[in-house]
CSV table of C-alpha atoms in Angstrom, one decimal:
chain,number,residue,atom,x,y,z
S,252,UNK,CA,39.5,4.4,-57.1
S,253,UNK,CA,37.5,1.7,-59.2
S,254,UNK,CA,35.1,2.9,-62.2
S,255,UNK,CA,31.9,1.4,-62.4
S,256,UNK,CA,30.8,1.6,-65.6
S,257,UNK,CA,29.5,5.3,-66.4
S,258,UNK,CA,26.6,5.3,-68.5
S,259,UNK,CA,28.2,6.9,-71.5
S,260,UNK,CA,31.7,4.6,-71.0
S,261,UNK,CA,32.0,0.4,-71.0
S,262,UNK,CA,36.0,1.0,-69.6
S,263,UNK,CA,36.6,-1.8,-67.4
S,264,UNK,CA,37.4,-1.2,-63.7
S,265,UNK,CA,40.0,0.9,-62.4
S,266,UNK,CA,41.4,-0.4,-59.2
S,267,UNK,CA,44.1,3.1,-59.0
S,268,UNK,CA,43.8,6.2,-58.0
S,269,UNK,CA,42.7,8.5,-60.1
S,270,UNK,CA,45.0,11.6,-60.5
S,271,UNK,CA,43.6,15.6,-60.6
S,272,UNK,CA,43.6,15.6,-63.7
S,273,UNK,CA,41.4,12.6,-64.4
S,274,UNK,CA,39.1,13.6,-61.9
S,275,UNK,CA,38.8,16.9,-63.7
S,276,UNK,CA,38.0,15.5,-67.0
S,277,UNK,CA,35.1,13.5,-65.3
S,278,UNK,CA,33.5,16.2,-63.6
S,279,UNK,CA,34.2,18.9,-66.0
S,280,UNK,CA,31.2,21.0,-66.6
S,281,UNK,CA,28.4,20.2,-69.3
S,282,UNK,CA,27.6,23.2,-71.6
S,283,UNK,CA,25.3,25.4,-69.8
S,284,UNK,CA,21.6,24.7,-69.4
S,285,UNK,CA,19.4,25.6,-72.3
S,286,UNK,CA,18.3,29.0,-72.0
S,287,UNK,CA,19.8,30.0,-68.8
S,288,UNK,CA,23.9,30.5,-69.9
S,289,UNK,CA,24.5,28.5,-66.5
S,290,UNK,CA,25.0,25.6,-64.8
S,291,UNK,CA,24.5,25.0,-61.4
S,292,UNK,CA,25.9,21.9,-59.9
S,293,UNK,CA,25.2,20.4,-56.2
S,294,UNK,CA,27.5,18.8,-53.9
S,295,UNK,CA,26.2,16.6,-50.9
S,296,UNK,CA,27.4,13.2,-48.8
S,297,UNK,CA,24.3,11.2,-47.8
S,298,UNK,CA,24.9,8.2,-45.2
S,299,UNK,CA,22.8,4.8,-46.0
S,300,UNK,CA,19.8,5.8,-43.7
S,301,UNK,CA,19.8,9.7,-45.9
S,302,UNK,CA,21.6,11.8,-42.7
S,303,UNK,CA,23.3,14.6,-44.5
S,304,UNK,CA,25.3,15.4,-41.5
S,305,UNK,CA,26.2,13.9,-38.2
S,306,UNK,CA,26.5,16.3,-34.9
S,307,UNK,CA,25.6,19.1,-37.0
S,308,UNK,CA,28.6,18.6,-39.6
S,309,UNK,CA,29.0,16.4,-43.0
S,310,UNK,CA,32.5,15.6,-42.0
S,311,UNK,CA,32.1,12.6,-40.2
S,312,UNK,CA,30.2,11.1,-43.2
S,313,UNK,CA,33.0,11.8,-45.7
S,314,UNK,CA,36.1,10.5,-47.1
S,315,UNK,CA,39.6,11.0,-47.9
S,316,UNK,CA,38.6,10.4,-51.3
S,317,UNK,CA,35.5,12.7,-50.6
S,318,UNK,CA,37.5,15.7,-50.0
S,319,UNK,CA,39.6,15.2,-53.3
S,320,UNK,CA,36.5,15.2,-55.3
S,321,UNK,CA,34.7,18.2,-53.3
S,322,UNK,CA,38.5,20.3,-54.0
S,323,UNK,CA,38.1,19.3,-57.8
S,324,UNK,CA,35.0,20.8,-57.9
S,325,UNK,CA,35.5,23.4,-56.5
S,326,UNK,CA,38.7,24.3,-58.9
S,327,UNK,CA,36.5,23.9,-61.5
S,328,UNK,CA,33.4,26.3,-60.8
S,329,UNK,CA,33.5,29.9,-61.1
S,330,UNK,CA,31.4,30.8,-57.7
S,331,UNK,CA,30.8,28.3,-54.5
S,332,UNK,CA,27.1,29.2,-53.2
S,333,UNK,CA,26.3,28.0,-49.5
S,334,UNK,CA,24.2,28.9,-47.0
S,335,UNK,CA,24.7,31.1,-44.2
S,336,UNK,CA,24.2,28.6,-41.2
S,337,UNK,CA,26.2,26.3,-43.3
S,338,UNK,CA,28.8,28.7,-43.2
S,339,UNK,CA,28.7,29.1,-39.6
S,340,UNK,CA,28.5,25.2,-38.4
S,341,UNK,CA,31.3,24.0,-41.4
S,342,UNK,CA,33.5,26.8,-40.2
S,343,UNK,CA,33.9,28.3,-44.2
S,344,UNK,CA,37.5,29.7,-45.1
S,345,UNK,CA,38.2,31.4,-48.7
S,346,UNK,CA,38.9,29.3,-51.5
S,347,UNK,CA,42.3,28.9,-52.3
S,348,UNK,CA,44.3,28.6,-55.7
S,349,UNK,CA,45.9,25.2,-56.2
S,350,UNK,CA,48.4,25.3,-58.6
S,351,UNK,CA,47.3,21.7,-60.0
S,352,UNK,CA,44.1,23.3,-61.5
S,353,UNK,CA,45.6,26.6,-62.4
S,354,UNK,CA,46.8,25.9,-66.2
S,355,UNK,CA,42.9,24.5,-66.0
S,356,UNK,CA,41.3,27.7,-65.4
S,357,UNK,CA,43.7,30.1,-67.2
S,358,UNK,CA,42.5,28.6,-70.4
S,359,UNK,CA,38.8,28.8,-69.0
S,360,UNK,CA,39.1,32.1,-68.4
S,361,UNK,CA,38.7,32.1,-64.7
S,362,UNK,CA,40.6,33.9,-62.2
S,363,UNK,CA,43.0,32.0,-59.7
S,364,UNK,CA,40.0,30.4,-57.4
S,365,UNK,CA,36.4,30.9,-57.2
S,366,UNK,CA,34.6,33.5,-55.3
S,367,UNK,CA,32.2,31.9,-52.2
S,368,UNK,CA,28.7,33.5,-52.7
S,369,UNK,CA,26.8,33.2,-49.4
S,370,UNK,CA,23.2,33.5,-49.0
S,371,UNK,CA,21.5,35.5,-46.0
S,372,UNK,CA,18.6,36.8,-45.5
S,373,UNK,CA,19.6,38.7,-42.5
S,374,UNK,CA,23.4,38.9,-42.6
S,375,UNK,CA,23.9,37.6,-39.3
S,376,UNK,CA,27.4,36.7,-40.0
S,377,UNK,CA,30.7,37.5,-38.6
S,378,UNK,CA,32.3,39.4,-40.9
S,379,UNK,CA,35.6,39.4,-39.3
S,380,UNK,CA,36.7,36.1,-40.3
S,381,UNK,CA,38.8,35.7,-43.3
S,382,UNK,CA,36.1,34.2,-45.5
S,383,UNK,CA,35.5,38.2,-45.8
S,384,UNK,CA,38.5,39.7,-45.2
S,385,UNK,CA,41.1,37.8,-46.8
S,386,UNK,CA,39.6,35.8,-49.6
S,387,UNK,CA,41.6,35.8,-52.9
S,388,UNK,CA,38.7,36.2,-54.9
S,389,UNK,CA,36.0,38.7,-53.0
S,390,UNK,CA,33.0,36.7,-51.4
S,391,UNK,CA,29.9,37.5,-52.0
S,392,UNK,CA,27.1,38.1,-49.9
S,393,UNK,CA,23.4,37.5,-51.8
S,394,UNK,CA,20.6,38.9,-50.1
S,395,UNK,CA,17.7,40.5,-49.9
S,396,UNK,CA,16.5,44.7,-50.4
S,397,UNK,CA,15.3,44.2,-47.3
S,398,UNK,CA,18.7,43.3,-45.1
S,399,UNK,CA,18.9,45.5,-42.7
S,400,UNK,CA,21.4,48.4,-44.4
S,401,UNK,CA,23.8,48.7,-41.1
S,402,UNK,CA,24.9,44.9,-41.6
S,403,UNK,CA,25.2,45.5,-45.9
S,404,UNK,CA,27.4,48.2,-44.6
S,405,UNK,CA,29.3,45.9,-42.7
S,406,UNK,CA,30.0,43.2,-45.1
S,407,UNK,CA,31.0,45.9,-47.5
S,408,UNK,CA,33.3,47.7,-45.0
S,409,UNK,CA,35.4,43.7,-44.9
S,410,UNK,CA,35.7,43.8,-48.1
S,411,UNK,CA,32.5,41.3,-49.6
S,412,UNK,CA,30.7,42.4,-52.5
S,413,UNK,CA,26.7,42.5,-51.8
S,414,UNK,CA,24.3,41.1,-54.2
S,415,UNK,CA,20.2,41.8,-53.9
S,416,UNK,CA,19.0,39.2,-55.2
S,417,UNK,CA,15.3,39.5,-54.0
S,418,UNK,CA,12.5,41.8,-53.4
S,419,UNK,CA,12.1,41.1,-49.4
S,420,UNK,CA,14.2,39.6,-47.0
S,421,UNK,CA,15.2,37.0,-48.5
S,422,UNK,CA,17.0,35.7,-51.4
S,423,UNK,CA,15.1,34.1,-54.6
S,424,UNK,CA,16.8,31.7,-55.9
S,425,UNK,CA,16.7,31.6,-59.4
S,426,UNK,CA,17.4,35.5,-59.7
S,427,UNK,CA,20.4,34.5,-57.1
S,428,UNK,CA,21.1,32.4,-60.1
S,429,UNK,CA,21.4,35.3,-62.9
S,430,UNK,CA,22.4,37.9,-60.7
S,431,UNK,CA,25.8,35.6,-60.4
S,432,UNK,CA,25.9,34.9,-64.4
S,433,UNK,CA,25.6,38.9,-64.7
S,434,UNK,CA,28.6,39.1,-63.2
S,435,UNK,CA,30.3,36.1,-65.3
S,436,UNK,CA,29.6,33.6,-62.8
S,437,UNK,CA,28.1,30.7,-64.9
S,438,UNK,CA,30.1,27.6,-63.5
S,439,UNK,CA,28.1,27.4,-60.5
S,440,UNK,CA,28.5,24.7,-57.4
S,441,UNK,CA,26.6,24.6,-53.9
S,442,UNK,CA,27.3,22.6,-51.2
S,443,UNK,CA,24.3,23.7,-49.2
S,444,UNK,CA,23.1,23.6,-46.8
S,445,UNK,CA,19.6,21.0,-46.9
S,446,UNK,CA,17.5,24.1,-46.6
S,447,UNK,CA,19.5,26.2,-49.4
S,448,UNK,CA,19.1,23.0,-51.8
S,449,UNK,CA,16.0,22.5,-51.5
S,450,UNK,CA,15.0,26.0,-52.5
S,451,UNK,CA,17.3,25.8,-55.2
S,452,UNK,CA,15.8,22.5,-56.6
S,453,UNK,CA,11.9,24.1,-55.8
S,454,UNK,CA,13.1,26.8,-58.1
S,455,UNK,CA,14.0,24.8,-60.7
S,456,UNK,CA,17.9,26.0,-60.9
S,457,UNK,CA,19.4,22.7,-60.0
S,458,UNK,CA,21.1,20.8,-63.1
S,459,UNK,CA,23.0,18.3,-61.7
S,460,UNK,CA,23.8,16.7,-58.1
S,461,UNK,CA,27.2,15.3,-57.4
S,462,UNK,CA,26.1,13.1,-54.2
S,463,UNK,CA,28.4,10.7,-52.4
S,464,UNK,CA,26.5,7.7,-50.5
S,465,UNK,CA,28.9,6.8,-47.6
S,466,UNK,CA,28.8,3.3,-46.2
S,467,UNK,CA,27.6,4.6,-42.9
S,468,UNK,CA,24.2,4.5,-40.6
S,469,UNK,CA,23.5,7.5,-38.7
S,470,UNK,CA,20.1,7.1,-37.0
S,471,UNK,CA,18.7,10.3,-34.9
S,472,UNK,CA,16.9,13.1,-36.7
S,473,UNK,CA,19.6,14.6,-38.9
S,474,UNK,CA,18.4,16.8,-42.1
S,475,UNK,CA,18.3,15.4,-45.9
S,476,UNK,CA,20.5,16.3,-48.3
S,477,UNK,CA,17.3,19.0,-49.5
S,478,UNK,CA,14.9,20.6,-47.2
S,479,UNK,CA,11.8,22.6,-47.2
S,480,UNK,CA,8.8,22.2,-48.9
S,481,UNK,CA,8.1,19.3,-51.1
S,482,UNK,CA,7.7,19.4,-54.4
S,483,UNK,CA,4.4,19.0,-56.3
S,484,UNK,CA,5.6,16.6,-58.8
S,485,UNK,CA,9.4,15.0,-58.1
S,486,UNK,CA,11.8,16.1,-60.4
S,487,UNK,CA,13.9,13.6,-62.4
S,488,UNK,CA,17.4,13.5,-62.6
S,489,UNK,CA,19.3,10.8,-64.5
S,490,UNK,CA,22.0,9.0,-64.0
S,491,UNK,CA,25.4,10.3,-65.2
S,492,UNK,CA,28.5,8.2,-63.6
S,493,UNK,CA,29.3,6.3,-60.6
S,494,UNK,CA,33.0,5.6,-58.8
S,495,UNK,CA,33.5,3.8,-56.2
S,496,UNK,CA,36.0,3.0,-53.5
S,497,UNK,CA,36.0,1.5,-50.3
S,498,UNK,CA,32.2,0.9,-50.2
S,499,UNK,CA,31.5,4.8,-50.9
S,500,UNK,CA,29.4,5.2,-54.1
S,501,UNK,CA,30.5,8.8,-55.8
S,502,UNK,CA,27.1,9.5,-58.4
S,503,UNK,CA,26.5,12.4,-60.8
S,504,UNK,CA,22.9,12.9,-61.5
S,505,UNK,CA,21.9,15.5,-64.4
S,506,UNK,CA,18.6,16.8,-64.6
S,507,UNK,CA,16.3,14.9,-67.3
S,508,UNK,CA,14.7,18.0,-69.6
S,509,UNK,CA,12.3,15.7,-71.1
């Protein structure tokens, strides 16, 4: 993997691989945001022409080098949040413990791997799949005080914990947010999908995207990286790093607060 000059580091290019461990220095988590005691990180792959996913599924627009950085950051958060349809079309499994991370987050005081929060409005999930029933660390279901109560009893009976984190159907993002930090969730990371993204970024919750820009064209009508409404005024993020390899670019953006 070659560096290309972060904006806080003049290092000269790296032609090698990076190890875990150097990979988990450069994505280790900022201290929280100001005010909130979190952090909430995004993770998206965005071909040339901005497709977030081809045939339904980001996948084909990734990398072997891709999936090392998306398992680094996922060792280091405390709680993956993702969509329910996401869940559903990526085919989610439980995190797993890796034992080259776990010294890591022993002496961050997090258990063995992080807990998959998934947000629903109308738990139309399967809750027989081992995302729910065999996760090492319980996943979470956020929703709203008005899911229907027969499916809360369901994911509760497979063993998720279930999270209101809004007043209606729905889930509100930024209480989403502190409802996970009340429960010592403050290392947060979503991989989406567009539509959860975009609400989180509305809300103003989002403090940092990791996005990798694959050296691909997708055409057809595939979603952004962030759906939904736009936003009145575009927020600013600035530039925090860049790797590269192959021709994909590998960018951390952080939020500017000025």
């Amino acid at each position: 993997m070659r560096r290309l000059l972060p904006v806080t580091d003049q290092t000269p290019d790296d032609d090698r691989e990076w190890s875990l461990d150097e990979l988990a220095d450069a994505y280790a988590y900022p201290d929280p945001a100001p005010g909130s005691g979190t952090w909430l990180r995004a993770n998206m792959v965005s071909s040339l022409d901005g497709a977030a996913q081809h045939d339904g599924r980001s996948q084909p627009l990734s990398s072997d080098t891709d999936m090392r950085i998306f398992g680094t950051l996922r060792a280091l958060a405390d709680a993956v949040v993702v969509g329910a349809e996401t869940v559903r079309m990526e085919g989610y499994r439980p995190a797993r413990a890796r034992e080259a991370f776990a010294e890591r987050r022993r002496a961050a005081g997090q258990g063995p791997a992080p807990a998959i929060a998934v947000v629903s409005a109308s738990l139309g999930l399967d809750f027989s799949l081992p995302l729910f029933t065999a996760a090492l660390t319980p996943t979470l279901v956020l929703t709203g005080a008005a899911a229907p109560p027969d499916r809360i009893r369901a994911a509760e009976r497979a063993g998720a914990e279930v999270v209101i984190a809004g007043d209606g159907a729905g889930v509100d993002p930024a209480r989403a947010v502190r409802a996970l930090a009340e429960r010592g969730l403050r290392r947060l990371l979503t991989e989406g999908g567009p539509r959860l993204l975009g609400q989180f970024t509305a809300s103003g919750s989002l403090d940092e995207l990791c996005l990798t820009l694959s050296p691909a064209m997708a055409a057809g009508d595939s979603q952004r990286i962030a759906g939904g409404p736009a936003l009145a005024v575009p927020e600013r993020f600035a530039l925090a790093s860049v790797l590269e390899e192959a021709g994909f670019l590998y960018t951390r953006y952080v939020r500017s607060r000025v």
